[in-house]
CSV table of C-alpha atoms and ligand atoms in Angstrom, one decimal:
chain,number,residue,atom,x,y,z
A,1,ASN,CA,77.4,109.4,94.7
A,2,LEU,CA,77.7,110.8,91.3
A,3,GLN,CA,79.1,108.2,89.6
A,4,ASP,CA,76.2,105.9,90.4
A,5,LYS,CA,73.8,108.8,89.8
A,6,LEU,CA,75.5,109.3,86.0
A,7,ASP,CA,75.5,105.4,85.5
A,8,ARG,CA,71.9,105.3,86.2
A,9,ALA,CA,71.0,108.4,84.1
A,10,PHE,CA,73.3,107.0,81.0
A,11,LYS,CA,71.1,103.4,81.3
A,12,VAL,CA,68.3,105.4,79.8
A,13,LEU,CA,70.3,105.9,76.9
A,14,LYS,CA,72.1,102.9,76.5
A,15,GLY,CA,71.5,101.1,73.7
A,16,GLN,CA,69.9,103.8,71.9
A,17,GLY,CA,71.3,104.5,69.0
A,18,ASN,CA,70.3,108.1,68.8
A,19,ILE,CA,70.2,111.0,71.3
A,20,THR,CA,66.5,112.1,71.0
A,21,GLU,CA,64.6,114.5,72.7
A,22,ILE,CA,62.7,112.1,74.5
A,23,ASN,CA,65.8,110.0,75.9
A,24,VAL,CA,68.0,113.2,76.9
A,25,ALA,CA,65.4,114.9,78.6
A,26,GLU,CA,65.0,112.0,81.4
A,27,THR,CA,68.8,112.3,81.6
A,28,MET,CA,69.3,115.7,82.2
A,29,LYS,CA,66.7,115.5,85.1
A,30,GLU,CA,69.0,112.9,86.5
A,31,ILE,CA,72.2,114.6,85.9
A,32,ARG,CA,70.6,118.0,86.8
A,33,LYS,CA,69.5,116.0,90.3
A,34,ALA,CA,73.3,114.6,90.4
A,35,LEU,CA,74.9,117.9,89.8
A,36,LEU,CA,72.9,119.9,92.5
A,37,ASP,CA,73.8,116.7,94.9
A,38,ALA,CA,77.8,117.6,93.9
A,39,ASP,CA,77.2,121.1,95.4
A,40,VAL,CA,76.6,122.6,91.9
A,41,ASN,CA,74.1,125.8,92.5
A,42,TYR,CA,70.7,125.2,90.8
A,43,LYS,CA,71.0,128.0,88.1
A,44,THR,CA,74.1,126.4,87.1
A,45,ALA,CA,73.1,123.1,87.1
A,46,LYS,CA,70.1,124.3,84.9
A,47,SER,CA,72.0,126.2,82.5
A,48,PHE,CA,74.7,123.5,82.2
A,49,THR,CA,72.0,120.9,81.3
A,50,ASP,CA,70.0,123.1,78.8
A,51,GLU,CA,73.7,123.7,77.2
A,52,VAL,CA,74.5,120.0,77.1
A,53,ARG,CA,71.2,119.2,76.0
A,54,THR,CA,71.2,121.3,72.8
A,55,LYS,CA,74.5,120.2,72.3
A,56,ALA,CA,74.0,116.0,72.7
A,57,LEU,CA,70.4,116.6,70.5
A,58,GLY,CA,72.9,117.8,67.4
A,59,GLN,CA,75.0,115.3,67.6
A,60,ASN,CA,75.4,112.5,65.5
A,61,VAL,CA,75.9,109.4,67.1
A,62,LEU,CA,77.0,107.2,64.5
A,63,THR,CA,80.7,107.3,65.3
A,64,SER,CA,80.6,107.1,69.0
A,65,ILE,CA,80.7,104.6,71.1
A,66,SER,CA,77.3,104.9,72.9
A,67,PRO,CA,75.3,107.7,73.4
A,68,GLY,CA,75.6,107.7,76.9
A,69,GLN,CA,79.6,107.6,76.4
A,70,LEU,CA,79.1,110.5,73.9
A,71,LEU,CA,77.1,112.6,76.3
A,72,THR,CA,79.8,112.2,79.0
A,73,LYS,CA,82.4,113.9,76.4
A,74,ILE,CA,80.0,116.5,75.7
A,75,MET,CA,79.1,117.3,79.3
A,76,SER,CA,82.9,117.0,79.9
A,77,ASP,CA,83.7,119.6,77.4
A,78,GLU,CA,80.9,121.7,78.5
A,79,LEU,CA,82.3,121.7,82.3
A,80,THR,CA,85.8,122.3,81.4
A,81,ASN,CA,84.6,125.3,79.5
A,82,LEU,CA,82.8,126.7,82.2
A,83,MET,CA,85.4,126.0,84.4
A,84,GLY,CA,87.8,128.9,82.4
A,85,GLY,CA,89.1,126.2,79.6
A,86,SER,CA,92.5,126.2,80.6
A,87,VAL,CA,95.0,127.3,83.4
A,88,THR,CA,95.0,130.4,84.2
A,89,GLU,CA,98.1,131.6,85.5
A,90,LEU,CA,99.2,133.8,88.1
A,91,GLU,CA,100.5,137.3,87.3
A,92,ILE,CA,103.8,137.7,89.1
A,93,THR,CA,105.8,139.9,86.8
A,94,LYS,CA,105.9,143.1,88.7
A,95,ASN,CA,108.9,143.4,91.3
A,96,PRO,CA,107.6,143.1,93.8
A,97,THR,CA,104.4,141.5,93.0
A,98,VAL,CA,102.0,141.7,95.7
A,99,ILE,CA,99.4,139.2,96.7
A,100,LEU,CA,96.7,139.6,99.2
A,101,ILE,CA,95.1,136.6,100.3
A,102,ALA,CA,91.6,136.9,101.8
A,103,GLY,CA,88.7,134.4,103.2
A,104,LEU,CA,86.7,133.5,106.0
A,105,ASN,CA,88.1,131.9,109.2
A,106,GLY,CA,89.2,128.4,108.5
A,107,ALA,CA,89.0,128.7,104.9
A,108,GLY,CA,92.9,128.0,105.2
A,109,LYS,CA,94.4,131.3,104.0
A,110,THR,CA,97.4,130.7,106.5
A,111,THR,CA,97.9,127.1,104.9
A,112,PHE,CA,97.7,128.5,101.7
A,113,SER,CA,99.6,131.4,102.1
A,114,GLY,CA,102.3,129.0,103.3
A,115,LYS,CA,101.9,126.6,100.6
A,116,LEU,CA,102.1,129.6,97.7
A,117,ALA,CA,105.3,130.6,99.2
A,118,ASN,CA,106.7,127.5,98.6
A,119,PHE,CA,105.4,126.8,95.3
A,120,LEU,CA,106.6,130.4,93.8
A,121,ARG,CA,109.9,129.5,95.3
A,122,GLU,CA,110.5,126.2,94.6
A,123,GLN,CA,108.8,126.2,91.0
A,124,LYS,CA,109.0,129.3,89.9
A,125,GLY,CA,112.1,130.9,91.2
A,126,LYS,CA,110.7,133.8,93.3
A,127,LYS,CA,112.0,135.1,96.4
A,128,PRO,CA,108.8,135.4,98.2
A,129,LEU,CA,108.1,137.7,101.6
A,130,LEU,CA,105.1,136.3,103.9
A,131,VAL,CA,103.6,139.2,105.8
A,132,ALA,CA,101.5,138.1,109.0
A,133,GLY,CA,98.4,140.4,108.6
A,134,ASP,CA,96.2,138.8,111.3
A,135,VAL,CA,96.5,140.2,114.3
A,136,TYR,CA,93.1,139.2,115.8
A,137,ARG,CA,94.4,135.7,116.9
A,138,PRO,CA,98.2,135.6,118.3
A,139,ALA,CA,98.2,132.3,117.3
A,140,ALA,CA,98.1,133.0,113.8
A,141,ILE,CA,101.0,134.7,113.9
A,142,ASP,CA,103.2,131.7,115.3
A,143,GLN,CA,101.2,129.6,112.6
A,144,LEU,CA,102.4,131.6,109.4
A,145,GLU,CA,106.1,132.1,111.1
A,146,VAL,CA,106.2,128.2,111.7
A,147,LEU,CA,104.8,127.5,107.7
A,148,GLY,CA,107.7,130.2,107.1
A,149,GLN,CA,110.4,128.4,108.3
A,150,GLN,CA,108.8,124.9,106.8
A,151,VAL,CA,109.3,125.9,103.4
A,152,GLY,CA,112.4,128.4,104.0
A,153,VAL,CA,110.3,131.7,103.4
A,154,PRO,CA,110.9,134.6,105.6
A,155,VAL,CA,108.0,136.3,107.4
A,156,TYR,CA,107.3,139.8,108.3
A,157,VAL,CA,105.6,140.0,111.7
A,158,ASP,CA,104.6,143.0,114.3
A,159,ARG,CA,103.3,141.6,117.0
A,160,ALA,CA,103.3,145.3,118.6
A,161,SER,CA,100.8,146.6,116.3
A,162,GLU,CA,97.0,146.1,115.7
A,163,ASP,CA,96.9,147.7,112.7
A,164,PRO,CA,96.5,145.3,109.3
A,165,ILE,CA,96.8,148.0,107.1
A,166,ALA,CA,99.9,149.4,108.5
A,167,ILE,CA,101.4,146.2,109.0
A,168,ALA,CA,100.7,145.1,105.5
A,169,VAL,CA,102.4,148.4,104.1
A,170,ALA,CA,105.5,147.6,106.3
A,171,GLY,CA,105.6,144.5,104.9
A,172,VAL,CA,105.9,145.4,101.1
A,173,ALA,CA,108.2,148.0,102.1
A,174,GLU,CA,110.3,145.3,104.1
A,175,ALA,CA,110.2,143.4,100.9
A,176,LYS,CA,111.2,146.2,98.9
A,177,ARG,CA,114.5,146.6,101.0
A,178,ASN,CA,115.4,143.1,101.2
A,179,GLY,CA,114.9,142.0,97.4
A,180,ASN,CA,112.0,139.8,98.2
A,181,ASN,CA,110.0,139.8,94.5
A,182,VAL,CA,106.9,138.4,95.5
A,183,VAL,CA,104.7,139.7,98.9
A,184,ILE,CA,102.1,137.4,100.1
A,185,ILE,CA,99.8,139.3,102.5
A,186,ASP,CA,97.6,136.4,105.0
A,187,THR,CA,94.8,138.4,106.5
A,188,ALA,CA,92.5,137.9,109.4
A,189,GLY,CA,89.0,136.1,108.3
A,190,ARG,CA,85.7,136.0,110.5
A,191,LEU,CA,83.4,133.2,111.1
A,192,ALA,CA,81.2,134.8,108.6
A,193,ILE,CA,80.9,137.5,106.4
A,194,ASP,CA,80.5,141.2,108.2
A,195,GLU,CA,81.3,144.6,107.2
A,196,ALA,CA,84.3,145.1,109.8
A,197,LEU,CA,85.8,142.8,107.9
A,198,MET,CA,85.0,143.8,104.5
A,199,VAL,CA,85.8,147.4,105.3
A,200,GLU,CA,89.4,146.3,106.7
A,201,ILE,CA,90.4,144.0,104.0
A,202,THR,CA,89.2,146.7,101.5
A,203,ALA,CA,91.5,148.9,103.5
A,204,VAL,CA,94.3,146.7,102.9
A,205,LYS,CA,93.9,146.3,99.2
A,206,GLU,CA,93.9,150.3,98.9
A,207,ALA,CA,97.0,150.5,100.8
A,208,THR,CA,98.7,147.8,99.0
A,209,GLN,CA,97.5,148.2,95.4
A,210,PRO,CA,97.9,144.1,95.0
A,211,HIS,CA,98.5,142.6,91.7
A,212,GLU,CA,96.8,139.9,92.9
A,213,ILE,CA,94.0,139.3,95.4
A,214,LEU,CA,93.1,135.5,95.9
A,215,PHE,CA,90.1,134.4,97.6
A,216,VAL,CA,90.6,131.1,99.9
A,217,VAL,CA,87.5,129.4,100.2
A,218,ASP,CA,86.8,125.8,101.7
A,219,SER,CA,85.2,123.6,99.2
A,220,MET,CA,83.6,121.6,101.8
A,221,THR,CA,81.3,124.6,102.7
A,222,GLY,CA,79.1,123.6,99.4
A,223,GLN,CA,76.2,126.2,98.5
A,224,ASP,CA,78.0,128.8,101.3
A,225,ALA,CA,80.9,128.7,99.5
A,226,VAL,CA,79.0,130.6,96.6
A,227,ASN,CA,77.5,132.8,98.7
A,228,THR,CA,80.6,133.7,100.7
A,229,ALA,CA,82.6,134.2,97.1
A,230,LYS,CA,80.2,136.4,95.8
A,231,ALA,CA,80.0,138.9,98.8
A,232,PHE,CA,83.9,138.9,98.7
A,233,ASN,CA,84.0,139.4,94.9
A,234,ASP,CA,81.2,142.3,95.1
A,235,ARG,CA,83.8,143.9,97.5
A,236,LEU,CA,86.8,143.3,96.4
A,237,ASP,CA,87.0,142.1,92.8
A,238,PHE,CA,89.1,139.9,93.3
A,239,THR,CA,91.5,138.1,90.8
A,240,GLY,CA,91.2,134.4,91.4
A,241,VAL,CA,89.9,131.8,93.7
A,242,VAL,CA,91.6,129.0,95.6
A,243,LEU,CA,89.3,125.9,96.4
A,244,THR,CA,91.2,124.2,99.4
A,245,LYS,CA,90.2,120.7,101.2
A,246,LEU,CA,89.6,118.9,98.1
A,247,ASP,CA,91.0,116.3,99.5
A,248,GLY,CA,88.4,115.1,101.1
A,249,ASP,CA,85.2,113.7,99.4
A,250,THR,CA,83.8,116.8,98.3
A,251,ARG,CA,83.2,116.2,94.6
A,252,GLY,CA,84.2,119.8,93.8
A,253,GLY,CA,81.0,120.9,92.1
A,254,ALA,CA,82.0,124.1,94.3
A,255,ALA,CA,84.3,125.0,91.5
A,256,LEU,CA,81.7,124.9,89.2
A,257,SER,CA,79.2,127.4,90.7
A,258,ILE,CA,81.9,129.5,92.1
A,259,LYS,CA,83.3,130.1,88.8
A,260,SER,CA,80.1,130.8,86.7
A,261,VAL,CA,78.7,133.0,89.5
A,262,VAL,CA,81.7,135.3,90.1
A,263,ASN,CA,83.3,134.5,86.9
A,264,LYS,CA,86.7,134.6,88.0
A,265,PRO,CA,89.2,132.3,87.1
A,266,ILE,CA,90.3,129.4,89.9
A,267,LYS,CA,94.1,129.3,90.0
A,268,PHE,CA,94.7,126.7,92.9
A,269,ILE,CA,93.6,124.1,94.7
A,270,GLY,CA,94.4,122.7,98.4
A,271,THR,CA,94.7,118.9,98.8
A,272,GLY,CA,96.0,118.2,102.2
A,273,GLU,CA,97.6,120.0,105.3
A,274,LYS,CA,101.1,119.6,104.3
A,275,MET,CA,103.2,122.6,102.2
A,276,GLU,CA,103.2,120.3,99.0
A,277,ALA,CA,99.2,119.6,98.8
A,278,LEU,CA,99.0,122.4,96.4
A,279,ASP,CA,97.8,121.7,92.7
A,280,VAL,CA,97.4,124.4,90.1
A,281,PHE,CA,93.7,124.0,88.8
A,282,HIS,CA,93.3,122.6,85.6
A,283,PRO,CA,89.1,122.8,84.7
A,284,ASP,CA,89.6,119.5,82.8
A,285,ARG,CA,91.0,117.4,85.6
A,286,MET,CA,88.2,118.9,87.5
A,287,ALA,CA,85.7,118.4,84.9
A,288,SER,CA,86.5,114.5,84.8
A,289,ARG,CA,86.5,114.7,89.0
A,290,ILE,CA,83.1,115.8,89.0
A,291,LEU,CA,81.9,113.4,86.3
A,292,GLY,CA,83.7,110.7,88.5
A,293,MET,CA,84.3,109.0,84.6
A,294,GLY,CA,87.6,108.2,84.7
A,295,ASP,CA,88.8,107.6,81.4
A,296,VAL,CA,85.7,107.4,79.3
A,297,VAL,CA,86.3,111.0,78.1
A,298,SER,CA,89.7,109.7,76.5
A,299,LEU,CA,88.4,106.4,75.3
A,300,VAL,CA,85.6,108.4,73.5
A,301,GLU,CA,88.0,111.3,72.2
A,302,ARG,CA,90.0,108.3,70.8
A,303,ALA,CA,87.4,106.6,69.0
A,304,GLN,CA,86.3,109.4,67.5
A,305,GLN,CA,89.7,110.5,66.4
A,306,GLN,CA,90.2,107.6,64.0
A,307,PHE,CA,86.5,106.7,63.4
A,308,ASP,CA,86.5,109.1,60.2
A,309,GLU,CA,82.6,110.1,60.4
A,310,LYS,CA,82.3,110.1,56.5
A,311,GLU,CA,83.6,106.9,56.0
A,312,ALA,CA,81.0,105.4,58.6
A,313,ALA,CA,78.5,107.2,56.7
A,314,GLU,CA,79.8,105.6,53.6
A,315,LEU,CA,79.5,102.3,55.1
A,316,GLN,CA,76.0,102.6,56.6
A,317,LYS,CA,74.8,103.5,52.7
A,318,LYS,CA,76.6,100.0,51.3
A,319,ILE,CA,75.2,98.2,54.8
A,320,ARG,CA,71.7,99.2,53.7
A,321,LYS,CA,72.2,98.4,50.5
A,322,ASN,CA,73.7,95.1,51.1
A,323,LYS,CA,76.5,95.9,49.4
A,324,PHE,CA,79.0,95.5,52.8
A,325,ASP,CA,82.2,93.7,51.1
A,326,PHE,CA,85.6,92.5,52.1
A,327,ASN,CA,87.3,95.5,51.4
A,328,ASP,CA,84.9,97.1,53.9
A,329,PHE,CA,85.5,94.6,56.3
A,330,LYS,CA,89.3,95.0,56.4
A,331,SER,CA,88.9,98.8,56.7
A,332,GLN,CA,86.8,98.0,59.8
A,333,ILE,CA,89.4,95.7,61.0
A,334,GLN,CA,92.3,98.5,60.3
A,335,GLN,CA,90.0,101.2,62.2
A,336,ILE,CA,89.8,98.9,65.2
A,337,LYS,CA,93.5,98.2,64.9
A,338,LYS,CA,94.1,102.2,64.7
A,339,MET,CA,92.5,102.7,68.1
A,340,GLY,CA,96.0,100.6,69.8
A,341,ASN,CA,96.0,97.8,71.9
A,342,MET,CA,92.5,96.1,71.8
A,343,LYS,CA,92.9,95.2,75.7
A,344,ASP,CA,93.8,98.7,76.3
A,345,LEU,CA,90.9,100.0,74.9
A,346,MET,CA,88.3,97.6,76.3
A,347,GLY,CA,90.0,98.5,79.8
A,348,MET,CA,89.5,102.0,79.5
A,349,ILE,CA,85.8,101.1,79.8
A,350,PRO,CA,84.4,101.6,83.3
A,351,GLY,CA,83.8,97.8,84.6
A,352,VAL,CA,85.1,96.3,82.0
A,353,GLY,CA,88.9,96.7,83.1
A,354,LYS,CA,88.9,94.3,85.5
A,355,ALA,CA,86.6,91.7,83.9
A,356,ILE,CA,89.2,91.0,81.3
A,357,LYS,CA,92.1,91.5,83.5
A,358,ASP,CA,92.6,87.7,83.0
A,359,ILE,CA,91.4,86.9,79.4
A,360,GLU,CA,93.7,86.7,76.8
A,361,ILE,CA,93.1,89.4,74.1
A,362,GLU,CA,95.1,88.7,71.1
A,363,ASP,CA,96.6,91.6,69.6
A,364,ASP,CA,97.1,89.9,66.2
A,365,ALA,CA,93.8,88.2,66.5
A,366,PHE,CA,92.8,89.7,62.9
A,367,LYS,CA,95.9,88.4,61.4
A,368,PRO,CA,94.6,85.1,59.7
A,369,ILE,CA,91.4,87.2,58.8
A,370,GLU,CA,93.4,89.9,57.0
A,371,ALA,CA,95.6,87.1,55.3
A,372,ILE,CA,92.5,85.6,53.9
A,373,ILE,CA,91.2,88.6,52.7
A,374,ASP,CA,94.2,89.6,50.9
A,375,SER,CA,94.6,86.2,49.1
A,376,MET,CA,91.1,87.2,47.5
A,377,THR,CA,90.9,88.6,44.2
A,378,PRO,CA,89.4,92.1,44.0
A,379,TYR,CA,86.5,90.4,42.3
A,380,GLU,CA,86.2,88.3,45.1
A,381,ARG,CA,86.0,91.1,47.8
A,382,GLN,CA,83.7,93.2,46.0
A,383,ASN,CA,81.3,90.1,45.3
A,384,PRO,CA,81.5,87.9,48.2
A,385,ASP,CA,78.7,85.9,46.9
A,386,VAL,CA,80.7,84.5,44.0
A,387,ILE,CA,83.4,82.8,46.8
A,388,ASP,CA,82.4,79.1,45.8
A,389,GLN,CA,84.4,75.9,47.4
A,390,LYS,CA,87.0,75.9,44.8
A,391,ARG,CA,88.0,79.5,45.4
A,392,ARG,CA,88.0,79.1,48.9
A,393,VAL,CA,90.3,76.0,48.7
A,394,ARG,CA,92.9,78.3,46.5
A,395,ILE,CA,92.3,81.3,49.2
A,396,ALA,CA,93.4,79.3,52.0
A,397,LYS,CA,96.5,77.6,50.2
A,398,GLY,CA,97.4,81.6,49.2
A,399,SER,CA,97.0,82.9,52.5
A,400,GLY,CA,98.6,80.0,54.9
A,401,THR,CA,95.5,79.2,56.4
A,402,ASN,CA,93.4,76.2,55.9
A,403,ILE,CA,89.7,75.2,54.5
A,404,ASP,CA,88.2,75.5,57.7
A,405,GLU,CA,89.4,78.9,58.8
A,406,VAL,CA,88.4,80.1,55.3
A,407,ASN,CA,84.9,78.9,55.7
A,408,LYS,CA,84.7,79.7,59.3
A,409,LEU,CA,85.4,83.2,58.1
A,410,MET,CA,83.0,83.2,54.8
A,411,LYS,CA,80.4,81.8,57.3
A,412,GLN,CA,81.1,84.7,60.0
A,413,PHE,CA,81.0,87.4,57.5
A,414,GLY,CA,77.4,86.2,55.9
A,415,ASP,CA,76.1,86.2,59.3
A,416,MET,CA,77.5,89.6,59.8
A,417,ARG,CA,75.9,91.0,56.9
A,418,LYS,CA,72.7,90.0,58.0
A,419,VAL,CA,72.6,91.1,61.0
A,420,MET,CA,73.9,94.7,59.9
A,421,LYS,CA,71.4,95.0,57.4
A,422,GLN,CA,68.9,94.3,60.2
A,423,MET,CA,70.1,97.1,61.8
A,424,SER,CA,70.0,99.7,59.4
A,425,ASN,CA,72.0,102.1,62.0
A,426,PRO,CA,75.5,101.5,64.0
A,427,GLY,CA,78.7,100.7,62.5
A,428,MET,CA,80.2,97.5,63.5
A,429,MET,CA,82.4,99.4,66.3
A,430,ALA,CA,79.5,100.9,67.8
A,431,LYS,CA,77.8,98.1,68.0
A,432,MET,CA,80.6,95.9,69.1
A,433,MET,CA,81.4,98.4,71.7
A,434,ARG,CA,77.8,98.8,73.1
A,435,ASN,CA,77.4,94.8,74.1
A,436,ILE,CA,80.7,94.9,76.3
A,437,PRO,CA,79.2,96.3,79.5
B,1,GDP,P1,92.4,130.6,107.8
B,1,GDP,O1,91.8,130.6,108.9
B,1,GDP,O2,91.8,130.7,106.9
B,1,GDP,O3,93.8,131.2,108.1
B,1,GDP,O4,93.0,128.6,107.5
B,1,GDP,P2,94.1,127.8,108.2
B,1,GDP,O5,95.1,127.7,107.3
B,1,GDP,O6,94.4,128.1,109.7
B,1,GDP,O7,93.6,126.2,108.0
B,1,GDP,C1,92.3,126.0,108.7
B,1,GDP,C2,92.4,124.2,109.2
B,1,GDP,O8,92.4,123.7,107.7
B,1,GDP,C3,93.8,123.7,109.3
B,1,GDP,O9,93.4,122.9,110.3
B,1,GDP,C4,94.5,123.5,108.0
B,1,GDP,O10,95.6,122.7,108.0
B,1,GDP,C5,93.2,122.8,107.2
B,1,GDP,N1,93.7,123.0,106.1
B,1,GDP,C6,93.9,123.9,105.0
B,1,GDP,N2,93.7,123.4,103.7
B,1,GDP,C7,93.7,122.1,103.6
B,1,GDP,C8,93.4,121.4,102.7
B,1,GDP,O11,93.7,121.7,101.5
B,1,GDP,N3,93.3,120.0,102.8
B,1,GDP,C9,92.8,119.9,104.2
B,1,GDP,N4,92.9,118.6,104.4
B,1,GDP,N5,93.1,120.6,105.3
B,1,GDP,C10,93.4,121.9,105.1
B,2,MG,MG1,94.8,132.4,109.3
């Protein structure tokens, strides 16, 4: 699946301190392949990876947890943007607001009509009327009536009529008479796009002047969904998209392609056959669904937030000059602590959560270390080399620890300095996280 492919793609980047032209090219190729497999169309996948590459190359990886994770964050932001950035609300201020539902057969129009009526009644305090505009299949009228009954919304039907335009117009008039402030017009589809359907739905649009035209599409139809969306939009200039059947194992790549091809907001997603299985579309959530990366993004966000870039640059300079001292060490510890509970933090990294489930990670593991550092004089903190045996005894006493603990810390600190000097690049946090897998 996409997750495995992205994992593989990120492996290329793993352990590399910087995102460079060379390592990013291979990764972008993998990501493009993965997106294509998730039903994102070629043009979209190409422009997406180009954009991500440009952004990634300009990034300083210094403060990030690993280049792969930073890349995930960039991708997630980019995907979110491509899908509209934030939630786009329905325009339901008119009285009555007319909403026309369009799409192919089996896309889920009738089901969505019922769900939308339910949503508007329950969540928005509206008084909707459903209109049964599918005159070609008698069962379609029954279906809408059953759904209307289920959600407690009246349904306007005219079984004697074969004219969907007249029915739609009569439905709006009925709503005005009865004080319904939203009219949802369910319409007939076809097996495929054809001229007769387009002429008819366009006529319904002209006759009812809807405030919203929602195009319903089955997300499982992949690339076809994009073509259908384009054909409907060319004729209808719809106001929003409804993606249905996202409860299956579709990754939602269609969402990305449709948005980029027709440039209309996705407003709802259907996640099941039940009337409650409707969600307002959140671009950021869909982005993480497409990436399948769980909490990596929020982990990266937290790390970036807490680990001040300037401070890190300062630190790097010191490390290079071998001036890393106990003050720096202590501020590093504080950085780590600021990021929250260590176990929670590590648990957010995919694959790590399970592995550390039973391991005790003390949140106060740093306490004795901090106590020891606090017991040093400012001079000692800045010049760790002067801390001889006599000073160590005093520090042990002052910190309420013992000489062994102080010796251990001094040894660790010395080792750390050596290692840090060797890798002239990343901060301690970055190194630590990269070694976790
Ligand atoms: P229409 O021809 O466009 O009106 O499509 P329908 O509303 O009759 O739906 C066609 C089929 O898809 C029905 O069996 C629905 O129960 C099913 N369906 C609709 N929306 C969803 C959804 O979000 N998830 C799933 N799993 N099934 C759906
Ligand atoms: Mg139908």
